[in-house]
Coordinates of C-alpha atoms and ligand atoms in Angstrom, one line a residue:
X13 CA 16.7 -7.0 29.1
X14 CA 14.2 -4.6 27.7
X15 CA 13.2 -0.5 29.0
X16 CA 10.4 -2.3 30.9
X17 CA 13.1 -4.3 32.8
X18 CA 15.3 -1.7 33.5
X19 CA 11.8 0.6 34.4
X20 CA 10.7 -2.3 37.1
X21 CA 14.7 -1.7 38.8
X22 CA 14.5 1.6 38.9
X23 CA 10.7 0.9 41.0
X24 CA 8.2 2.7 38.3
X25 CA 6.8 -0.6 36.1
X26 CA 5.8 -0.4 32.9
X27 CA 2.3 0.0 32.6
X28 CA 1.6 -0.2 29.4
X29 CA 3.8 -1.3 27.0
X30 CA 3.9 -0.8 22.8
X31 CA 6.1 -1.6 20.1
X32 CA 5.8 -3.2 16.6
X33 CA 9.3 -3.6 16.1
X34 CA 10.7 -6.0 19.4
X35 CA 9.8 -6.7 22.4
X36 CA 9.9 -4.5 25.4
X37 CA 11.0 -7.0 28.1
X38 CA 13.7 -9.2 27.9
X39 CA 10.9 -11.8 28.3
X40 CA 8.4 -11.0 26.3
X41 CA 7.1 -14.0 23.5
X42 CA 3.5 -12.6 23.2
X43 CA 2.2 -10.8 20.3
X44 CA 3.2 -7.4 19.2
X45 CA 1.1 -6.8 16.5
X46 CA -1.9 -7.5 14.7
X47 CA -2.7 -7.1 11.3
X48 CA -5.4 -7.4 9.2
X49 CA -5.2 -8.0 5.3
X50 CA -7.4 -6.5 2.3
X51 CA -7.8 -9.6 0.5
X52 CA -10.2 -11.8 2.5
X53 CA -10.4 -9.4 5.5
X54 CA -8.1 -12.3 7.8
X55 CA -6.5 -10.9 10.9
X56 CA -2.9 -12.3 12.3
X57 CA -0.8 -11.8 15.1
X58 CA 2.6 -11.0 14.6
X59 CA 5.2 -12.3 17.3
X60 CA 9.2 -11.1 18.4
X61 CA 11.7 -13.4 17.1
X62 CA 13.4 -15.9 19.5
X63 CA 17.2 -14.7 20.4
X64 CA 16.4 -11.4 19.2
X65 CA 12.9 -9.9 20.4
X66 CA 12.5 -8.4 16.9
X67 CA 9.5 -8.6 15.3
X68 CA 8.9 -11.5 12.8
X69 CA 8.5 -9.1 9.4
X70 CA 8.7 -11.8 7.7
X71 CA 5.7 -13.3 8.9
X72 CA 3.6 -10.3 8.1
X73 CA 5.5 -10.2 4.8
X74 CA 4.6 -13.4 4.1
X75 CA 0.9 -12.8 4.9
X76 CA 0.6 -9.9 2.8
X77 CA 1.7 -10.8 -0.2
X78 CA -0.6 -10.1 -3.7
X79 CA -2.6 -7.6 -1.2
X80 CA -2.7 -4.6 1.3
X81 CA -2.7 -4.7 5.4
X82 CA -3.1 -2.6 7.8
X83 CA -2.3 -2.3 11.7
X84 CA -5.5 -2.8 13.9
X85 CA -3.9 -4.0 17.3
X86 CA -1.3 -2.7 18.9
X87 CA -0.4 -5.6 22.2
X88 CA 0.4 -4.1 25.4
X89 CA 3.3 -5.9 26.5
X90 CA 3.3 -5.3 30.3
X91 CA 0.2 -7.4 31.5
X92 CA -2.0 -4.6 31.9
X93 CA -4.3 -5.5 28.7
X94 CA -3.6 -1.4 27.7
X95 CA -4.1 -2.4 24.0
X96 CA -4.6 0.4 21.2
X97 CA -7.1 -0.3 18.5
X98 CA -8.3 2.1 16.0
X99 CA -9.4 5.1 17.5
X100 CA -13.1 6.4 17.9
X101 CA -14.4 9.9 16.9
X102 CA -14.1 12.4 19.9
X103 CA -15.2 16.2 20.8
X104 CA -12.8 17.5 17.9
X105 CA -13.4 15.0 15.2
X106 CA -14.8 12.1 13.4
X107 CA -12.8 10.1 11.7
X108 CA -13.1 8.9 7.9
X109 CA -14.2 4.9 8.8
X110 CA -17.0 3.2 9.4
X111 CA -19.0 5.0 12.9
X112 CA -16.7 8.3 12.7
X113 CA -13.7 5.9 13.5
X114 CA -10.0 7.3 12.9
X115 CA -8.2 5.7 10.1
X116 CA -6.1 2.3 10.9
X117 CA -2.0 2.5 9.8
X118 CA -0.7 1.1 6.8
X119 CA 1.6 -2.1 8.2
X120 CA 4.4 -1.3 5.1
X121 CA 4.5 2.6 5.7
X122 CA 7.4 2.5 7.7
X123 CA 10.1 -0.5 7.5
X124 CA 13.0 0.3 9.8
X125 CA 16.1 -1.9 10.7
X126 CA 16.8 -3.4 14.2
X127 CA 20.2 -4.5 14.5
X128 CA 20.1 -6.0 10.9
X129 CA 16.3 -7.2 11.1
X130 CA 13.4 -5.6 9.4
X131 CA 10.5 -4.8 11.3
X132 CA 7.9 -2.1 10.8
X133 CA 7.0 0.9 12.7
X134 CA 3.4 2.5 13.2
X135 CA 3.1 5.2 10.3
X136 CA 0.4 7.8 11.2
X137 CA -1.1 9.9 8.6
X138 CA -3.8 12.6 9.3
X139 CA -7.0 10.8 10.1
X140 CA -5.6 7.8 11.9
X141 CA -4.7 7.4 15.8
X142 CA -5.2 4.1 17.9
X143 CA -6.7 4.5 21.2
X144 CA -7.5 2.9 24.7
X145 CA -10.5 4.6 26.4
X146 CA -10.4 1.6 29.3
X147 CA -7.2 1.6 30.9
X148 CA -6.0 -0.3 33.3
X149 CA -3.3 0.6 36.1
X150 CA -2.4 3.9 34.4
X151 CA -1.5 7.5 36.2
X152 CA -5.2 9.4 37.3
X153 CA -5.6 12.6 38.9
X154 CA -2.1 14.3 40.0
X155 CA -0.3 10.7 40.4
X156 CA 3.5 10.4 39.1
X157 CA 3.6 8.9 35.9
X158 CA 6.8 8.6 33.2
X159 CA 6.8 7.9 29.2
X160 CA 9.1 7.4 26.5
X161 CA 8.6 7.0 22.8
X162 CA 10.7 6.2 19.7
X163 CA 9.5 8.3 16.9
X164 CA 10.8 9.3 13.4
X165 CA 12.3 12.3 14.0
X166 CA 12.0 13.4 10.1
X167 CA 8.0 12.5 9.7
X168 CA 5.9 15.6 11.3
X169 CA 3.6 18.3 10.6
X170 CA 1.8 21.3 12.8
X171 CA -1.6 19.3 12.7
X172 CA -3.0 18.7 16.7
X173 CA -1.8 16.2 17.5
X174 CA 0.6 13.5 17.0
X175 CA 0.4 12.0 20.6
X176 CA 1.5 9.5 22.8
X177 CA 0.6 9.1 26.1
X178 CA -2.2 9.6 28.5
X179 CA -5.4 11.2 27.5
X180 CA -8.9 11.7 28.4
X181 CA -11.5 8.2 28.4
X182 CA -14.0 10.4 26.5
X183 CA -12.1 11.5 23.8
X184 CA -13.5 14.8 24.6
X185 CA -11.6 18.2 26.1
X186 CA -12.8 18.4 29.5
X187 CA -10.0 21.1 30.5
X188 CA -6.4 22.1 31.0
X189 CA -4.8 19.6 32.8
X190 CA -6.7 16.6 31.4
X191 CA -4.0 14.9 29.4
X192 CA 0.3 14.3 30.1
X193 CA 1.0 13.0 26.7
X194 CA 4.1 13.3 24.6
X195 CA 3.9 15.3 21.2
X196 CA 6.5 15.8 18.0
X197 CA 5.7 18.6 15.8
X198 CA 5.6 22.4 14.7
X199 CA 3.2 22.8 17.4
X200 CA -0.3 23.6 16.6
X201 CA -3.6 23.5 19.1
X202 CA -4.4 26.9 21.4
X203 CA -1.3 27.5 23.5
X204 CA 1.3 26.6 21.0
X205 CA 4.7 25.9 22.4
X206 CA 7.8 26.5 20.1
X207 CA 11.7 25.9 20.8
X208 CA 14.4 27.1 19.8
X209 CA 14.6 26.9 15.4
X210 CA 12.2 25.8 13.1
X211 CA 11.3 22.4 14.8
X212 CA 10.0 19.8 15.0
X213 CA 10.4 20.0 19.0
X214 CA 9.6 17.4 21.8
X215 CA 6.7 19.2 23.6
X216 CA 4.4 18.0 26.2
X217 CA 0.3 17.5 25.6
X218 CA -1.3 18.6 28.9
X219 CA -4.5 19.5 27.1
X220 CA -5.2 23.0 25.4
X221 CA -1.7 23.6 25.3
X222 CA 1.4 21.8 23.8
X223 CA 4.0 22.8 26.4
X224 CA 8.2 23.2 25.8
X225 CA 8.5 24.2 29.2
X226 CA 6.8 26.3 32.0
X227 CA 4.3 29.3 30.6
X228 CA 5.4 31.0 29.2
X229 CA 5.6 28.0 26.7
X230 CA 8.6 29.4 24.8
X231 CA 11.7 27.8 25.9
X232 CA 14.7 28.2 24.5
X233 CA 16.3 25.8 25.5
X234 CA 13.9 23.2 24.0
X235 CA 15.9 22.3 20.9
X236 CA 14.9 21.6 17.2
X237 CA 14.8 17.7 17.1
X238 CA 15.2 15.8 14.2
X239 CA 17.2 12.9 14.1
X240 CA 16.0 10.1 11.9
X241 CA 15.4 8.4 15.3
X242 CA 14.5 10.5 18.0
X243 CA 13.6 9.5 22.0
X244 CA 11.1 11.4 23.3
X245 CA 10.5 11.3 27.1
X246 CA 8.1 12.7 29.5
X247 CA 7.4 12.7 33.4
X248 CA 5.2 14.6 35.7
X249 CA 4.2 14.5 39.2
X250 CA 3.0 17.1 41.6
X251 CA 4.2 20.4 40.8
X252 CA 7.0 19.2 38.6
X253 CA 7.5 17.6 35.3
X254 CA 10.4 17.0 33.1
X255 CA 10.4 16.9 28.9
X256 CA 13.6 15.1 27.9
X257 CA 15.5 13.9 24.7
X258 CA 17.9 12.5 22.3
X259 CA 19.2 10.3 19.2
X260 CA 17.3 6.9 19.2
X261 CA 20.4 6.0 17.3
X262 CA 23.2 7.2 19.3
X263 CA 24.3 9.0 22.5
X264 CA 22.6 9.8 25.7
X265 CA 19.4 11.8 27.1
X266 CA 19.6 15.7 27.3
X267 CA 17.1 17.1 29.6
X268 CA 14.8 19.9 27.8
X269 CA 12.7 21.1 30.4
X270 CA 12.9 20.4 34.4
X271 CA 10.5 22.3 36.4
X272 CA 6.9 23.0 38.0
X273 CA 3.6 22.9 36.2
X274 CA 2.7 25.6 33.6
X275 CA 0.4 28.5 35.6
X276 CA -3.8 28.3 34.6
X277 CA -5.2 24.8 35.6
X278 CA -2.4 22.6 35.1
X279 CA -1.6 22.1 38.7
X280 CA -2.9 19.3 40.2
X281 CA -3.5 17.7 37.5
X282 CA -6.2 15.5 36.5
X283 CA -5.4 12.8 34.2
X284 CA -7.9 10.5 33.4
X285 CA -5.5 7.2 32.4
X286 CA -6.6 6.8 28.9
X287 CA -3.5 6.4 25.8
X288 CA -3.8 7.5 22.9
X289 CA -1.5 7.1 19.6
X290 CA -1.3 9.5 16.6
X291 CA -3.9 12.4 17.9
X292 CA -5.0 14.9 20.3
X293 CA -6.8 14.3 23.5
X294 CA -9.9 15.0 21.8
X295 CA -9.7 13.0 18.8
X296 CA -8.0 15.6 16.8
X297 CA -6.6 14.1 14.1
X298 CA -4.5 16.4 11.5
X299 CA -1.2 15.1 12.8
X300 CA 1.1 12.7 11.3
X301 CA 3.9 11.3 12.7
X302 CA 5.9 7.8 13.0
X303 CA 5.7 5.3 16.4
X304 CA 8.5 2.5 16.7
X305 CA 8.0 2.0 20.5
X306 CA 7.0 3.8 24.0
X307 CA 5.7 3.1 27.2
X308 CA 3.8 4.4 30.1
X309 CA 5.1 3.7 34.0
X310 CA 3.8 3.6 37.3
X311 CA 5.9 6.9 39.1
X312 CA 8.1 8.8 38.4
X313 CA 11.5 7.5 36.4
X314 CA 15.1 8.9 37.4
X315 CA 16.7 10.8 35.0
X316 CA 19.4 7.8 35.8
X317 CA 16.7 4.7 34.9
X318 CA 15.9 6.6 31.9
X319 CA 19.4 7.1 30.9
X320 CA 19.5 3.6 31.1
X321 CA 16.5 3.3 28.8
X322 CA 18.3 5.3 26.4
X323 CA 21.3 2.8 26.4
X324 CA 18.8 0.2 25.6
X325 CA 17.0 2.3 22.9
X326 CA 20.7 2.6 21.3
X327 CA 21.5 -0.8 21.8
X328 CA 18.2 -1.8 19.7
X329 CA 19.8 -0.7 16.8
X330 CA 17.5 1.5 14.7
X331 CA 18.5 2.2 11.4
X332 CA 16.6 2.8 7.7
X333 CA 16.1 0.3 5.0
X334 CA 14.0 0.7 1.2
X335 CA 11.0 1.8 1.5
X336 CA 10.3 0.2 -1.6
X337 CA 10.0 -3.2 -3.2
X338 CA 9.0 -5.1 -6.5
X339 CA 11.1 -3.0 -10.3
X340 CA 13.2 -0.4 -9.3
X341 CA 12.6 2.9 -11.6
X342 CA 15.3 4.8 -12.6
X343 CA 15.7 8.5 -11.8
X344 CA 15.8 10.8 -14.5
X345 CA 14.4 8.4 -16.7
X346 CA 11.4 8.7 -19.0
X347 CA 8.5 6.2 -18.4
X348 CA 5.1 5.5 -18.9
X349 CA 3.2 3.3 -16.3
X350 CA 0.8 1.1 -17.7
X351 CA -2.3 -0.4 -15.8
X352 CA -1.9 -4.3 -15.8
X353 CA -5.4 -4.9 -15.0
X354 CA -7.2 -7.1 -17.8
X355 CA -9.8 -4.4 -18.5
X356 CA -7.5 -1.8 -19.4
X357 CA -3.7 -3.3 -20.6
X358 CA -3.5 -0.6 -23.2
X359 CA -4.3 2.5 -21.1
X360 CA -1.5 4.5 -19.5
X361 CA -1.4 7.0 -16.8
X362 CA -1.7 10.5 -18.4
X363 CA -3.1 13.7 -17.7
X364 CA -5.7 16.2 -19.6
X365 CA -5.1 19.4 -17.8
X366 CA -4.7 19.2 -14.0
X367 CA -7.0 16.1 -14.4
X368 CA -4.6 12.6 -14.1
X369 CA -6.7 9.6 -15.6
X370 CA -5.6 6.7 -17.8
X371 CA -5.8 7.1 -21.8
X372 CA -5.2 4.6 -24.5
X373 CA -2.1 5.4 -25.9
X374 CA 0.1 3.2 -28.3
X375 CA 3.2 3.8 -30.6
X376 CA 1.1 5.6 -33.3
X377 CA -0.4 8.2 -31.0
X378 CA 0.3 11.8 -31.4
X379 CA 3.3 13.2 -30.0
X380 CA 0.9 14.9 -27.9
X381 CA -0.9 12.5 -25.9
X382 CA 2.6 10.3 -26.2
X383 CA 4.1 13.2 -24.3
X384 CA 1.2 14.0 -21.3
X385 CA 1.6 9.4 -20.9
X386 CA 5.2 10.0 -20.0
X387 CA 6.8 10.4 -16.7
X388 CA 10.0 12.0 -15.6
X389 CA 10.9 9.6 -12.2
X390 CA 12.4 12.2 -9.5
X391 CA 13.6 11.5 -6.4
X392 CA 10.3 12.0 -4.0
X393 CA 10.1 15.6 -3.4
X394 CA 8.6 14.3 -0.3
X395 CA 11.0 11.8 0.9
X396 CA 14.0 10.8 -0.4
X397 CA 13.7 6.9 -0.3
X398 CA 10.3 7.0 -2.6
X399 CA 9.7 8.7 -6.2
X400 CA 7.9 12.0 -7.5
X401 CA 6.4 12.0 -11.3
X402 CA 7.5 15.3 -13.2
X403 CA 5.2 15.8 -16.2
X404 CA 6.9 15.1 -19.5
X405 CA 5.0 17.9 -21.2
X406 CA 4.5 20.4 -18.4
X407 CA 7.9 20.6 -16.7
X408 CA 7.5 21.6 -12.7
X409 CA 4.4 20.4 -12.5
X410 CA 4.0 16.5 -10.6
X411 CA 1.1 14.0 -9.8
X412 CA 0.2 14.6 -6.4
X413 CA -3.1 13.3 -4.6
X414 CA -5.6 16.3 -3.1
X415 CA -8.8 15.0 -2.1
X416 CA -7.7 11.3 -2.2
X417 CA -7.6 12.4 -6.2
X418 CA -4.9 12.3 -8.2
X419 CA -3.7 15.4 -10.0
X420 CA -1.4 17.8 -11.8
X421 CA -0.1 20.3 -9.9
X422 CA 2.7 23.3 -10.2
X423 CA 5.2 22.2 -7.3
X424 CA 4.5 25.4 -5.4
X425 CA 7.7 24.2 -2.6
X426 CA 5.5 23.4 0.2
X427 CA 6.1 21.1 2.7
X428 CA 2.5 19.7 1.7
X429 CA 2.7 19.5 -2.0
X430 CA 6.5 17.6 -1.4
X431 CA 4.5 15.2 0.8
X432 CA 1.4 14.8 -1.6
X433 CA 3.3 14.2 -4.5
X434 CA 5.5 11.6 -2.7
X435 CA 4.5 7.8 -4.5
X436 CA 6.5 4.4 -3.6
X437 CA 6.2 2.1 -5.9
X438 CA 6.0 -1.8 -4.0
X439 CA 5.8 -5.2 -5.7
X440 CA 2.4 -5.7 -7.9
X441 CA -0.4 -7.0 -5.9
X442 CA -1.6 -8.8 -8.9
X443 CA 1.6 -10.2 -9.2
X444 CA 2.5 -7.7 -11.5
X445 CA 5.1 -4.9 -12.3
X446 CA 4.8 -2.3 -9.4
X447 CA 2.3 -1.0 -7.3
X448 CA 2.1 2.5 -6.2
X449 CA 1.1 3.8 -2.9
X450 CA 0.9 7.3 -1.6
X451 CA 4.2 8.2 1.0
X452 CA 2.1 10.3 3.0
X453 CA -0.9 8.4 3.3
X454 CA 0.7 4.8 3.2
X455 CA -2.3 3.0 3.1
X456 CA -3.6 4.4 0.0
X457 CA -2.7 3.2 -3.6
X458 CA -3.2 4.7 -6.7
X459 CA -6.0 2.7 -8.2
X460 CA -8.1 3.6 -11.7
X461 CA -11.8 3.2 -11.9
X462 CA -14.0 3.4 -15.0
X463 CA -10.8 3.5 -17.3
X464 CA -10.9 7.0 -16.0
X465 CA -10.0 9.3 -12.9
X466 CA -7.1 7.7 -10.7
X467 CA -7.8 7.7 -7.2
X468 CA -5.7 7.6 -4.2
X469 CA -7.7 4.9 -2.6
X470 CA -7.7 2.9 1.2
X471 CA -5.9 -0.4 0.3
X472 CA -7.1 -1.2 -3.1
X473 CA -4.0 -0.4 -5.2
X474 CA -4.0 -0.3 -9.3
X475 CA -1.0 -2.6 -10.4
X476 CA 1.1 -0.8 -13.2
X477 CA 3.0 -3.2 -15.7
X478 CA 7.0 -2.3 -16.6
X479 CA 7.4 1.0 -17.1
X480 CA 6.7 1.9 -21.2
X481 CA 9.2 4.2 -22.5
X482 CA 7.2 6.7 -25.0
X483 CA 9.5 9.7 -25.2
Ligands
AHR530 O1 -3.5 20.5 23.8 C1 -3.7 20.4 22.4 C2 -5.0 19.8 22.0 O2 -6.0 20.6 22.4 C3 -5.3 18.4 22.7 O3 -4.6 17.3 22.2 C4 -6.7 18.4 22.3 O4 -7.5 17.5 23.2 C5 -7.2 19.8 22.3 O5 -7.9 20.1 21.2

């Protein structure tokens, strides 16, 4: 069985129903996914497994290879035809695609483990979201309504708003009251909510506000959150509304909040049915976040069906795997990367200033320009499972992309510099040695133009031959 077979027992159906990574009912052989790739533009579905209900990887693998993909469907399981596609500019924001549209997801940005079997999660960076602004059989008005999502518990920021859950069908902010979505973050949007700690905390959406419990929005007893795997839950009906929580991986549900409706327009509610993934109500689109699987019910779950849920969730088996494929580096080693492209075999990635472009460099070059073409590999300041690049001659300083640029930056210890100079190398998609795509903004590959700048571009990526050790 899957949570939208132990949702239907407890008498609140699934009405919508995501995941990339298995299927959501025990019976559930339709697609998941859909993906399209860079190459020649073709779209395919991508199906659970037989036995399992994992996702076929390896069909999407498969399709990928020698070029870049990206997410552009995400199936509603439950019948209702709730799909998410790429989400389109609201009140708050345009997005960077073609019509204002939000960025679509990298389908490599986040591999994860179910059970043994690799599958791939949703990985939002700021600019993208998927949306559905014609739903169909979803909560409106004050109705009862229950949610759960899977996130990563370790992939947040304080940008409105990494959201899941129901939203407004204008992607505009009508009013308080509007939205019931679930949100993981450090809180940011008017009415910010903290927890107890630092965060990242489980809060609720309910439009101009990101709520931890009843106004005021402090609560205590909302805790910090960040498990690798976290299940994130959320139900409201009139006059009451619950945020609760726990290990994806492990353990049961702890109940954060349990209580009536924050004070100033958020009683009745007025939900409008829409769902959004990866922003705000209103299209705003700073957040990041990771998305392995939610849903949306008809009514309002028991803390005992959700429990059950929660064994399910367990039971799944989430756990991490490489983010990374094609040569291994070394850390601590001294490289150079050199572009594999036919133009430009005897150009390497090195920086003039804060500037990183590709220079010619050979064995009889100055010590110099030897030394600004060489790479110290570091574990990524960013994220453990990818690689940062320490400048050989400028020690503390790292690429990192700002602008969708590459660059040369001091490591000044933020959270956003870690992130930006975060770089996963993947097998070449010319075939070749490794290519090299931002952490943070997984659909975008380092990629040289005019034997010059390096860019930090959508999907094209620069293939870099073996690693050439100068120093
Ligand atoms: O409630 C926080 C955010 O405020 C909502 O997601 C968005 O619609 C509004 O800007």
């Amino acid at each position: 069985a899957g949570p939208c077979d132990i949702y239907a027992c407890g008498g609140t159906p699934c009405v919508a129903a995501h995941s990339t990574t298995r299927s959501l009912y025990g019976a559930y052989t339709g697609p998941l996914y859909q993906v399209s790739r860079g190459s020649d533009g073709k779209k395919i579905d991508i199906s659970p497994l037989t036995g399992s209900g994992v996702a076929d990887a390896a069909a999407q693998d498969s399709f990928c290879t020698g070029t870049t993909c990206l997410i552009t469907i995400i199936y509603d399981q439950s019948g209702h035809g709730n799909h998410l596609t790429q989400s389109p500019p609201g009140g708050a924001a345009r997005g960077p695609e073609a019509n204002g549209y939000d960025a679509l997801s990298s389908a490599i940005g986040a591999p994860v483990k179910l059970n043994g079997r690799k599958a791939y999660g949703v990985f939002i960076s700021p600019s993208s979201g998927y949306r559905n602004n014609s739903p169909n059989g979803t909560a409106t008005g004050d109705d009862p309504e229950g949610m759960y999502a899977v996130f990563d518990g370790t992939h947040y920021n304080t940008g409105c708003c990494f959201d899941y859950g129901n939203v407004e069908t204008t992607s505009t902010d009508p009013g308080n009251g509007h939205m019931e979505a679930l949100y993981f973050g450090t809180g940011d949007g008017s009415g910010r909510g903290t927890g107890s700690g630092k965060g990242p905390w489980i809060m609720a959406d309910l439009e101009n506000g990101l709520f931890t419990g009843y106004s005021p929005i402090n609560n205590p007893a909302n805790p910090t959150i960040d498990y690798r795997f976290i299940t994130a839950v959320l139900k409201g009906k009139p006059n009451q509304w619950a945020i609760r929580g726990g290990n994806a991986a492990s353990g049961s549900l702890s109940t954060f909040y349990d209580g009536v409706r924050p004070a100033n327009g958020y009683y009745p509610m007025k939900k409008e049915g829409a769902i959004v993934l990866g922003t705000g109500g209103d299209n705003s689109n700073w957040a990041q976040g990771t998305f392995y699987e939610g849903v949306m019910t008809k009514g309002y779950p028991s803390d005992n069906t959700e429990n059950a849920v929660q064994a399910n969730i367990v039971n799944a088996g989430y756990a991490t795997t490489s983010l990374l494929s094609g040569p291994e580096l070394t850390v601590g080693s001294s490289i150079s990367l050199r572009a594999t492209t036919a133009c430009c075999t005897n150009r390497y990635i090195a920086h003039d200033g804060n500037t990183v472009n590709t220079q010619v460099v050979s064995t009889s070059s100055s010590d110099d320009l030897k030394r600004k073409a060489s790479w110290i590999v570091r574990t990524g300041l960013g994220n453990s499972g990818c690689y940062s690049f320490e400048s050989k001659d400028t020690p503390g300083s790292f690429i990192r992309h700002a602008g969708y640029h590459l660059k040369l930056d001091p490591n000044d210890n933020s959270k956003l510099f870690a992130e930006d100079a975060t770089f996963c190398t993947m097998a070449g998609v010319n075939g070749q040695g490794n290519s090299v795509r931002s952490w943070s903004y997984a659909a975008r590959y380092w990629r040289h133009f005019d034997a010059g700048t390096v860019y930090c571009e959508q999907r094209r990526a620069f293939s870099l031959g073996q690693p050439h050790v100068f120093q």
